[in-house]
Tab-separated table of C-alpha atoms in Angstrom:
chain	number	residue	atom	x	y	z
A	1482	UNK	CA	0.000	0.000	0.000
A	1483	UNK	CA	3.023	2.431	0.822
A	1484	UNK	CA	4.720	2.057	-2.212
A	1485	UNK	CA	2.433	3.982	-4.593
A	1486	UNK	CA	1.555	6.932	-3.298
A	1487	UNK	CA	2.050	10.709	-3.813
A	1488	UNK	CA	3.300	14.153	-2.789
A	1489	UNK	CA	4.875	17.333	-1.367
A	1490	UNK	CA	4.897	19.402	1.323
A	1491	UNK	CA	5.460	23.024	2.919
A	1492	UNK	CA	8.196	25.528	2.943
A	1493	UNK	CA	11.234	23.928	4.622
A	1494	UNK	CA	14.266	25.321	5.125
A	1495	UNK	CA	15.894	28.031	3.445
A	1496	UNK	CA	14.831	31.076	1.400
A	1497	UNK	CA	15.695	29.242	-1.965
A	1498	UNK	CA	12.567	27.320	-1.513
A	1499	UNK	CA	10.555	30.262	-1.531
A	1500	UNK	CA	11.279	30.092	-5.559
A	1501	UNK	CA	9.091	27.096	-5.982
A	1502	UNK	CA	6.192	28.644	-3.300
A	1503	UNK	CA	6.211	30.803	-6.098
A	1504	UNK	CA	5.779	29.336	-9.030
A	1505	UNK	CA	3.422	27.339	-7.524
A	1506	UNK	CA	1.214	29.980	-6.693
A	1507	UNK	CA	1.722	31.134	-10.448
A	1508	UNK	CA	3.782	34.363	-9.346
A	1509	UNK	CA	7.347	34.767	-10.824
A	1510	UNK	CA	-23.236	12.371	2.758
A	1511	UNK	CA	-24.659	13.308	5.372
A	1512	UNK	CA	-25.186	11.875	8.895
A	1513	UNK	CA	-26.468	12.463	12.426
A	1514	UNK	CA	-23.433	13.507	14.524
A	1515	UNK	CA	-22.777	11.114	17.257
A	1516	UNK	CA	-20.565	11.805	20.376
A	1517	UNK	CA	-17.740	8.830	20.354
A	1518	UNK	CA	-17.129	6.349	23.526
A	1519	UNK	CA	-14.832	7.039	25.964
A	1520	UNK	CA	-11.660	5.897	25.175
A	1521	UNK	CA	-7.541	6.059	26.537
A	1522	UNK	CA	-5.338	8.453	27.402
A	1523	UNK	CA	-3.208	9.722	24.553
A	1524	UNK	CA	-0.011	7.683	25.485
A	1525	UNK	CA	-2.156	3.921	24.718
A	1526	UNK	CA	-3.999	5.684	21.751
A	1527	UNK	CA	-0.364	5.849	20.243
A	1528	UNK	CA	0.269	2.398	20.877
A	1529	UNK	CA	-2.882	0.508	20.092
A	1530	UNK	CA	-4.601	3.215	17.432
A	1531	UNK	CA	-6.590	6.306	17.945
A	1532	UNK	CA	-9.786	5.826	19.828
A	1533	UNK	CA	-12.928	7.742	19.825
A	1534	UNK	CA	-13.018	9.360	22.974
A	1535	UNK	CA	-11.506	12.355	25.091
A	1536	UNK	CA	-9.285	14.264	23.803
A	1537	UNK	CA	-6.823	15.415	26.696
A	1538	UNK	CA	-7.717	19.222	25.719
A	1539	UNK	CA	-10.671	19.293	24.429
A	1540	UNK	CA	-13.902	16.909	25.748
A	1541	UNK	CA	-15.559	14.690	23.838
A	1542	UNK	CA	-14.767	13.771	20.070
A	1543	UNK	CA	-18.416	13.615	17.907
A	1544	UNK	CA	-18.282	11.831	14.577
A	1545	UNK	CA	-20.275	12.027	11.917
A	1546	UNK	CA	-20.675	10.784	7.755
A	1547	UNK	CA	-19.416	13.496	5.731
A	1548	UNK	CA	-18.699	12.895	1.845
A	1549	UNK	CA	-16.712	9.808	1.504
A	1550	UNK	CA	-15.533	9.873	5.142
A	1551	UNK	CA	-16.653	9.526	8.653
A	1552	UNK	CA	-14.709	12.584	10.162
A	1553	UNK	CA	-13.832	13.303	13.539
A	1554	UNK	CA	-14.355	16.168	15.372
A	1555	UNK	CA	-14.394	18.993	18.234
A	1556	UNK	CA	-17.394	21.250	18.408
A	1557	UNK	CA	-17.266	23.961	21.401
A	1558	UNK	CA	-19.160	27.125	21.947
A	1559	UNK	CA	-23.051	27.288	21.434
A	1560	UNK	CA	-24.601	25.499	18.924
A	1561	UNK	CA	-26.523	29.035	17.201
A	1562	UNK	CA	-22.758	30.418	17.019
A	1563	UNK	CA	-21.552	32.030	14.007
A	1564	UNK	CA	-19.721	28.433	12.657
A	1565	UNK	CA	-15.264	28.805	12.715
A	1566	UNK	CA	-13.991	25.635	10.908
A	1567	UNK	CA	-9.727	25.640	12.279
A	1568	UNK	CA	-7.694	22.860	9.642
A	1569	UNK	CA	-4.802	21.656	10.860
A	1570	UNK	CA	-1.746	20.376	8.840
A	1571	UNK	CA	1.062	17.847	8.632
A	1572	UNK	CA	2.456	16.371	10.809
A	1573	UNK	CA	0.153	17.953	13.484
A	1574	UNK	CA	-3.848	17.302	15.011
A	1575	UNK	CA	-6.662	18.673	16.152
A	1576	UNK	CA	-4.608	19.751	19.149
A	1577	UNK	CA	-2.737	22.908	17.122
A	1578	UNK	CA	-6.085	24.377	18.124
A	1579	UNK	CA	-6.206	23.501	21.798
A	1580	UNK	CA	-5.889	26.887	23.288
A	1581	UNK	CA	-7.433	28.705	19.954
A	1582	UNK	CA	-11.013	26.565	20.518
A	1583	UNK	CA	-12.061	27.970	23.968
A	1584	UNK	CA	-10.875	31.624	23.363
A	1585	UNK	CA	-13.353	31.631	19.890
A	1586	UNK	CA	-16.380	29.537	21.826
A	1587	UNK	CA	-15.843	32.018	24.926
A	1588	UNK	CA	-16.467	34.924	22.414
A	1589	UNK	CA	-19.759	33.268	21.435
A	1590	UNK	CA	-18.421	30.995	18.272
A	1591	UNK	CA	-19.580	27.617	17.492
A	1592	UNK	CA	-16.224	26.308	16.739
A	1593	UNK	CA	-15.413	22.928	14.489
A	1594	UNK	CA	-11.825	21.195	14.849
A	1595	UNK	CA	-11.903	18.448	12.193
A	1596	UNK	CA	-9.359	15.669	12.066
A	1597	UNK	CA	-8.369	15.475	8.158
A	1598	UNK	CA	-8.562	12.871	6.162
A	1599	UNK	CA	-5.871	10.052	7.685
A	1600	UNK	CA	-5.915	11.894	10.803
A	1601	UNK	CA	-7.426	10.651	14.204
A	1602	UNK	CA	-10.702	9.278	14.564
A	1603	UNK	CA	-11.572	10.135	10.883
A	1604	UNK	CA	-11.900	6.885	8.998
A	1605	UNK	CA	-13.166	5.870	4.936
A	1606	UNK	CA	-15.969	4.868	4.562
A	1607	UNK	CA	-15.290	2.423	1.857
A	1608	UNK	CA	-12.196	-0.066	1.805
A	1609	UNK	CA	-11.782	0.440	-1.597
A	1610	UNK	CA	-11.722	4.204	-2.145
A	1611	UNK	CA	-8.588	5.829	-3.331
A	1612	UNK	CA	-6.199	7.035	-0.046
A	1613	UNK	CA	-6.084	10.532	-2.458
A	1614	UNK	CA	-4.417	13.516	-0.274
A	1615	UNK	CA	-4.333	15.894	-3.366
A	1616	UNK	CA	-5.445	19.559	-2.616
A	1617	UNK	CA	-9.067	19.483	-3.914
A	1618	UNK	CA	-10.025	15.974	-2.491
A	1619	UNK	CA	-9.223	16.871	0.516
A	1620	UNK	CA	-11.424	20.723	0.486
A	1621	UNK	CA	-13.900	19.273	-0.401
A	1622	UNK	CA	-13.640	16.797	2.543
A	1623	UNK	CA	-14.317	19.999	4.326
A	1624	UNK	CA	-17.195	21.116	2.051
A	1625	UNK	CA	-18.732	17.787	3.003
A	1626	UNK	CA	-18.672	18.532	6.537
A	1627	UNK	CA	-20.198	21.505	6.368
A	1628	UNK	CA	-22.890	20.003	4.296
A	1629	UNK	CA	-23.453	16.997	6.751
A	1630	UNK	CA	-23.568	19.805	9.855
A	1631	UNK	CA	-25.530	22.075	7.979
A	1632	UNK	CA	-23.257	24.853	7.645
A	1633	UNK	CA	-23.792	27.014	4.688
A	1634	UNK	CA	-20.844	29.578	5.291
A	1635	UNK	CA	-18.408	29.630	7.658
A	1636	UNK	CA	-15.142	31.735	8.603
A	1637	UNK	CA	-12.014	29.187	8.206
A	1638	UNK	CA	-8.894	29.102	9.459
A	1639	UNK	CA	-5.527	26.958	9.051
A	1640	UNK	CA	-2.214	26.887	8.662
A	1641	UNK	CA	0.195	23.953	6.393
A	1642	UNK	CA	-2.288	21.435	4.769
A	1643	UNK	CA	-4.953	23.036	6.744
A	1644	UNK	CA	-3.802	26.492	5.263
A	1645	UNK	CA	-4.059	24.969	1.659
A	1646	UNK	CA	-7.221	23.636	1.945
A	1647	UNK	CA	-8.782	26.572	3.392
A	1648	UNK	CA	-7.283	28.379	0.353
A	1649	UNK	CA	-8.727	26.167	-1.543
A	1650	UNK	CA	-11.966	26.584	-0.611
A	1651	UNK	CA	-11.819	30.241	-0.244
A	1652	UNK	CA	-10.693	30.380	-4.204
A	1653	UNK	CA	-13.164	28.038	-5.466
A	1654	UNK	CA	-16.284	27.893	-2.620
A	1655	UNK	CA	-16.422	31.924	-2.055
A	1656	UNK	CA	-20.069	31.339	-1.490
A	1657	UNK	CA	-19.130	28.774	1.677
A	1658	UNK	CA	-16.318	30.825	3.169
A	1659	UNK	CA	-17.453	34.087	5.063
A	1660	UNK	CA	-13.411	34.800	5.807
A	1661	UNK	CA	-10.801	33.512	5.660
A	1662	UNK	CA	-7.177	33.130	8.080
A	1663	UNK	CA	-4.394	31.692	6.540
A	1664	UNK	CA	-0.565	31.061	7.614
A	1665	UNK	CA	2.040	31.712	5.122
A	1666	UNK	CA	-0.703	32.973	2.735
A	1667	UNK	CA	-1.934	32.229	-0.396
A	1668	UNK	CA	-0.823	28.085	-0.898
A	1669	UNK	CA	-2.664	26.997	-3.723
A	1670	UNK	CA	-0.598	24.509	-5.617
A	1671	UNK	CA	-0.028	25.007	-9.233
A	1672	UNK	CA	0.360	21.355	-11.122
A	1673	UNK	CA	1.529	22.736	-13.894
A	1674	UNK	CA	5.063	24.231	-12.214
A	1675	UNK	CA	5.430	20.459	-9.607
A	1676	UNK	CA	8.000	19.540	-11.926
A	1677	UNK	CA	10.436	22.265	-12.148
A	1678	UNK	CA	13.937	22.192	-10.597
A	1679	UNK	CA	15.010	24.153	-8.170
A	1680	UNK	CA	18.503	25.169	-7.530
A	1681	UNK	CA	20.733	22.466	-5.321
A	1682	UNK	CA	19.910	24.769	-2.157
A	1683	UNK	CA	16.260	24.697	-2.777
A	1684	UNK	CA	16.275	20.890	-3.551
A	1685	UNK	CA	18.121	20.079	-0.383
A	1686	UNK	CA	14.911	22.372	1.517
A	1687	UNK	CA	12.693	19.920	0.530
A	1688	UNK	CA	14.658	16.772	1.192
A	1689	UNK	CA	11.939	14.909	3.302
A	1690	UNK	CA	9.226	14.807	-0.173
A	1691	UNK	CA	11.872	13.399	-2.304
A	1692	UNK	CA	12.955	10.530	0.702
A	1693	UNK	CA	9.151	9.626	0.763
A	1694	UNK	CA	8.513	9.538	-2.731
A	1695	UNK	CA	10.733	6.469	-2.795
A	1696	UNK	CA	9.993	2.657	-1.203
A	1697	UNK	CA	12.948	3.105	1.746
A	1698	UNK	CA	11.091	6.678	2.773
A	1699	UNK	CA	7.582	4.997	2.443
A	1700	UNK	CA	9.261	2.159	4.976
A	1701	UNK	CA	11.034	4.171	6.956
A	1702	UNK	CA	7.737	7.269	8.247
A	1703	UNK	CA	5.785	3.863	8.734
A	1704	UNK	CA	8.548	2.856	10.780
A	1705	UNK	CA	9.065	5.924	12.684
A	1706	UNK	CA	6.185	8.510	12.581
A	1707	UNK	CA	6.007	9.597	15.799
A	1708	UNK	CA	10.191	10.688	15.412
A	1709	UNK	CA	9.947	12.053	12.257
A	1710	UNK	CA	6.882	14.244	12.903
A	1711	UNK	CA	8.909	15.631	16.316
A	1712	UNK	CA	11.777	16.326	13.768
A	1713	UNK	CA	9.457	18.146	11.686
A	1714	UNK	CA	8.195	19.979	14.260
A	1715	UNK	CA	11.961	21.110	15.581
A	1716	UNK	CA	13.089	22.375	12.191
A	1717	UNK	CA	9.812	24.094	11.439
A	1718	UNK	CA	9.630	25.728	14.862
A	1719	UNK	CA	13.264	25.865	15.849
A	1720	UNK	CA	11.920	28.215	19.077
A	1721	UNK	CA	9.071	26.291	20.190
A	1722	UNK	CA	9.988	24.336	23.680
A	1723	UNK	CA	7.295	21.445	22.975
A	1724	UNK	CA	7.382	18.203	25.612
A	1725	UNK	CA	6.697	15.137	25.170
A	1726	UNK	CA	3.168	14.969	26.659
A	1727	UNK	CA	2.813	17.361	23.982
A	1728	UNK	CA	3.770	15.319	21.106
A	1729	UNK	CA	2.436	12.687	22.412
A	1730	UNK	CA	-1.074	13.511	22.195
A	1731	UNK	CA	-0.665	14.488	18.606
A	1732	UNK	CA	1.125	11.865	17.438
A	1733	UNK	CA	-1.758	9.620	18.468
A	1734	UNK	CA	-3.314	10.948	15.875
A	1735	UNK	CA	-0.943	9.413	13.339
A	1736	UNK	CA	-1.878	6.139	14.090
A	1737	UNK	CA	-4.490	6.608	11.906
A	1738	UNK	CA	-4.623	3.080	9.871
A	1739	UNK	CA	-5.037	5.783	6.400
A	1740	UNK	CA	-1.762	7.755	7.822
A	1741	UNK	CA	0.916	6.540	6.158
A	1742	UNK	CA	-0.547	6.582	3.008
A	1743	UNK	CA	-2.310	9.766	3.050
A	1744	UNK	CA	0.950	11.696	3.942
A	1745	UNK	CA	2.794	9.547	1.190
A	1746	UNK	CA	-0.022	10.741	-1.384
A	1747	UNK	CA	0.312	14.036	-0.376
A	1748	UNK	CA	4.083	14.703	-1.169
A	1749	UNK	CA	4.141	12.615	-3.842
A	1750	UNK	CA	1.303	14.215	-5.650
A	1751	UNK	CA	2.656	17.809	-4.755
A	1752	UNK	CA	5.800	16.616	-6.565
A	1753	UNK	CA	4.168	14.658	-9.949
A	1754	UNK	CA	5.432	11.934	-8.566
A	1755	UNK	CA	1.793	10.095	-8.251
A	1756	UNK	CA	-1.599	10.660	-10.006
A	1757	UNK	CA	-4.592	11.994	-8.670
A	1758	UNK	CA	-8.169	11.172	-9.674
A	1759	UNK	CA	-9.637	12.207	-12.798
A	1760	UNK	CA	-12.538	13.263	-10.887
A	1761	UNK	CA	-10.969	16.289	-9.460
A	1762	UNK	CA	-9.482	17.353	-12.642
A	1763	UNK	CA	-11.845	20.188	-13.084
A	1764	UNK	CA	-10.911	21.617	-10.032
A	1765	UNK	CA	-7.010	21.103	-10.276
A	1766	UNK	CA	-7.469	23.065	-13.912
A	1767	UNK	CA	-8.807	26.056	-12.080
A	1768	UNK	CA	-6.474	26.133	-9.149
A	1769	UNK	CA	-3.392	25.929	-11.981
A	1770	UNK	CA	-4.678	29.338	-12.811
A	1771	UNK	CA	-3.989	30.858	-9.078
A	1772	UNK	CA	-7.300	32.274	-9.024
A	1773	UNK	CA	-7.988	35.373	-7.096
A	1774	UNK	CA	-9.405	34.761	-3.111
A	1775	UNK	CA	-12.003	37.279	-3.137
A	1776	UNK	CA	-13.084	36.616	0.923
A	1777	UNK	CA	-12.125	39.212	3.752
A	1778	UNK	CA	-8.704	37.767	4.649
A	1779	UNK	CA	-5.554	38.171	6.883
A	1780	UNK	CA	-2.223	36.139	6.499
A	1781	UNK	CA	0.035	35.447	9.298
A	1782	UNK	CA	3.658	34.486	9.250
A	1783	UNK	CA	5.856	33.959	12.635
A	1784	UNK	CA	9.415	35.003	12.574
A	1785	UNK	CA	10.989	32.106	13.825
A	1786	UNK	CA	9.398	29.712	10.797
A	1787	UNK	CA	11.715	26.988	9.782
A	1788	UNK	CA	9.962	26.069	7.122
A	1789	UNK	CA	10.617	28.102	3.784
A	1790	UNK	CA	7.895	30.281	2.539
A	1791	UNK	CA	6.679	32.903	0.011
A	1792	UNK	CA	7.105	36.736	1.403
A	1793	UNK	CA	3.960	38.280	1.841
A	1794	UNK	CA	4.696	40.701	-0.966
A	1795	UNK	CA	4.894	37.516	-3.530
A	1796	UNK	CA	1.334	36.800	-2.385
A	1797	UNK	CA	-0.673	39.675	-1.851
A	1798	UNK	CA	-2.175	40.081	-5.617
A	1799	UNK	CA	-3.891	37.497	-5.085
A	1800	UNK	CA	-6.329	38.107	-2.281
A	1801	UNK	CA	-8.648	40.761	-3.673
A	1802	UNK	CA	-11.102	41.495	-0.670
A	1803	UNK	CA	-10.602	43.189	2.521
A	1804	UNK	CA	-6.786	42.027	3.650
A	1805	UNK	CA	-4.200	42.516	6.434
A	1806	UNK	CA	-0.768	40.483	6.610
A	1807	UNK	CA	0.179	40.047	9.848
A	1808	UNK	CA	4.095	39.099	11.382
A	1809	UNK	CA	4.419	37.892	14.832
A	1810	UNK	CA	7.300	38.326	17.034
A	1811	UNK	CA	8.761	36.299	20.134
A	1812	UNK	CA	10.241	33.030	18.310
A	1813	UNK	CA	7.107	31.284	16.753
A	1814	UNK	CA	7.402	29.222	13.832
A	1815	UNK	CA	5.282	27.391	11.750
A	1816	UNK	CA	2.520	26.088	13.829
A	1817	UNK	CA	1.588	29.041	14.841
A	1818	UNK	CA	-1.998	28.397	16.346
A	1819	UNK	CA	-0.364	26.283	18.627
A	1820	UNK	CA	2.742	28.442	19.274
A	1821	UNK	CA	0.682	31.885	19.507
A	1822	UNK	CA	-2.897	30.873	20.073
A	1823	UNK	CA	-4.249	33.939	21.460
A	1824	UNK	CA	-2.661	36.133	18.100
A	1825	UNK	CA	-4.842	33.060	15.949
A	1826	UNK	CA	-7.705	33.429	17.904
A	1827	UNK	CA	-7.929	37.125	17.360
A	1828	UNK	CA	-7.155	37.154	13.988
A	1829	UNK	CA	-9.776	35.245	13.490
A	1830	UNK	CA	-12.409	37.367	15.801
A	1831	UNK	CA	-10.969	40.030	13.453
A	1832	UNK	CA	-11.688	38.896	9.916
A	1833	UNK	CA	-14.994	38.080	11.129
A	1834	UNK	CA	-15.946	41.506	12.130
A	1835	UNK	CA	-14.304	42.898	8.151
């Protein structure tokens, strides 16, 4: 199963990757919601899969049929709130949002923390559908959910895969987004630049897509996730002092039985290494074009992200609606909601109110 699958990933290392950001962004079924049984702690959800249950920071997990999955989920705040959707990315959870969740349901928010595909609780529904991680399979997991919670619009929020997706949506759902927060901006990936070279530097940046578009890489993150996600998160976020509780209860989330080959999808993809599905053709052909995000928006960026990205300059054509960039100071890097949660939080009370 891991050995064909597809790619790439985020903004790594140095400034060289920043080159490809660009290009890429074309610049130089529903169901009832159920509440899940209790379950472990975090520690023996690593170890014998995730459970439906408690999660340490949040309360009770719901589930419910969404699309072609059965997703996941945190809901706080009251249940006539104004709906926030927060994504998270790779390799982090639901828990990126920990702090974020009660500050938005305190302010009167109804607040939804999915798990994405391959992530936590959320399962297939089928055996036999395609583990696909590309961009547009996986918005319109999140279309889906709002469908099967009947949410018409929402404000959404994210940062790495989450970031992309909500981008996604923003640039081809206008009508479903209300606003829109994004990390590192506007990361819509063009398939028609996944192919083209980088300089040595910038290849070197993104060293961890090319290692798991190949059999040994696939092996070796099934081997050991939990390590390489905590290396990921201490050359992303060279300044965040994370524990191991704290990685802990995330990387329970990778034991996900879809994991593995959701992540190896992703990258591969990302790099042309692996097909998609025909079926989201359509939509691939319109995000090639970088189209315009049209929704009130702000970007973030932390100054202590390890992980290359585009400057905000390269990006901000392409939001065309209300916008403010915001930089944060103090050492955060690239998971940001979890490194800086009450900055998140109010950016996101604050392109609500544009």
């Amino acid at each position: 199963m891991v050995n064909a699958i597809n790619q790439q990933r985020r903004r790594f290392f140095g400034t060289a990757a920043a080159a490809l950001a660009m290009a890429q962004l074309g610049l130089a079924g529903a169901a009832s919601a159920q509440a899940a049984p209790a379950a472990a702690g975090a520690a023996g959800a690593a170890a014998a899969g995730p459970q439906p249950g408690v999660a340490p920071s949040f309360g009770q997990l719901k589930q419910i049929d969404a699309g072609l999955l059965n997703v996941g989920y945190v809901e706080a705040g009251p249940a006539n709130g104004a709906p926030v959707l927060l994504l998270h990315g790779w390799p982090y959870d639901i828990h990126a949002f920990a702090e974020v969740t009660p500050i938005l349901a305190a302010a009167g928010y109804r607040v939804i923390v999915p798990h994405l595909r391959g992530h936590g609780t959320t399962r297939f529904l089928s055996s036999t559908t395609f583990r696909n991680a590309q961009q547009s399979a996986v918005a319109l997991d999140i279309i889906a959910l709002m469908d099967a919670l009947k949410i018409p619009k929402a404000v959404i929020g994210g940062f790495d895969w989450g970031a992309r997706t909500a981008c996604v949506i923003a640039a081809l759902w206008p009508e479903r987004c209300k606003a829109l927060v994004s990390v590192s901006g506007y990361l819509v990936t063009n398939i028609d630049t996944r192919t083209v070279p980088l300089s040595p530097k910038g290849e070197h940046d993104w060293w961890y897509q090319y290692y798991l578009a190949t059999d040994r890489g696939a092996a070796g993150y099934a081997k050991n996730t939990r390590d390489f996600a905590k290396y990921i998160w201490q050359t992303a976020s060279p300044q965040w002092k994370f524990d191991d509780a704290t990685m802990d209860r995330s990387a329970a989330s990778f034991a996900n039985p879809d994991h593995v080959a959701i992540v190896l999808h992703n990258y591969r993809w990302r790099q042309g290494a692996a097909p998609g599905e025909a079926r989201y053709d359509e939509f691939e052909k319109r995000l090639a074009a970088a189209p315009a995000i049209m929704v009130p928006t702000i970007t973030m960026e932390g100054d202590a992200n390890g992980a290359p990205f585009p400057p905000p300059a390269a990006y901000r054509s392409k939001f065309t609606g209300k916008y403010e960039h915001r930089n944060l100071t103090g050492g955060i890097g690239h998971n940001l909601p979890q490194e800086a949660p009450k900055a998140f939080a109010q950016a996101v009370l604050d392109v609500a109110a544009f």
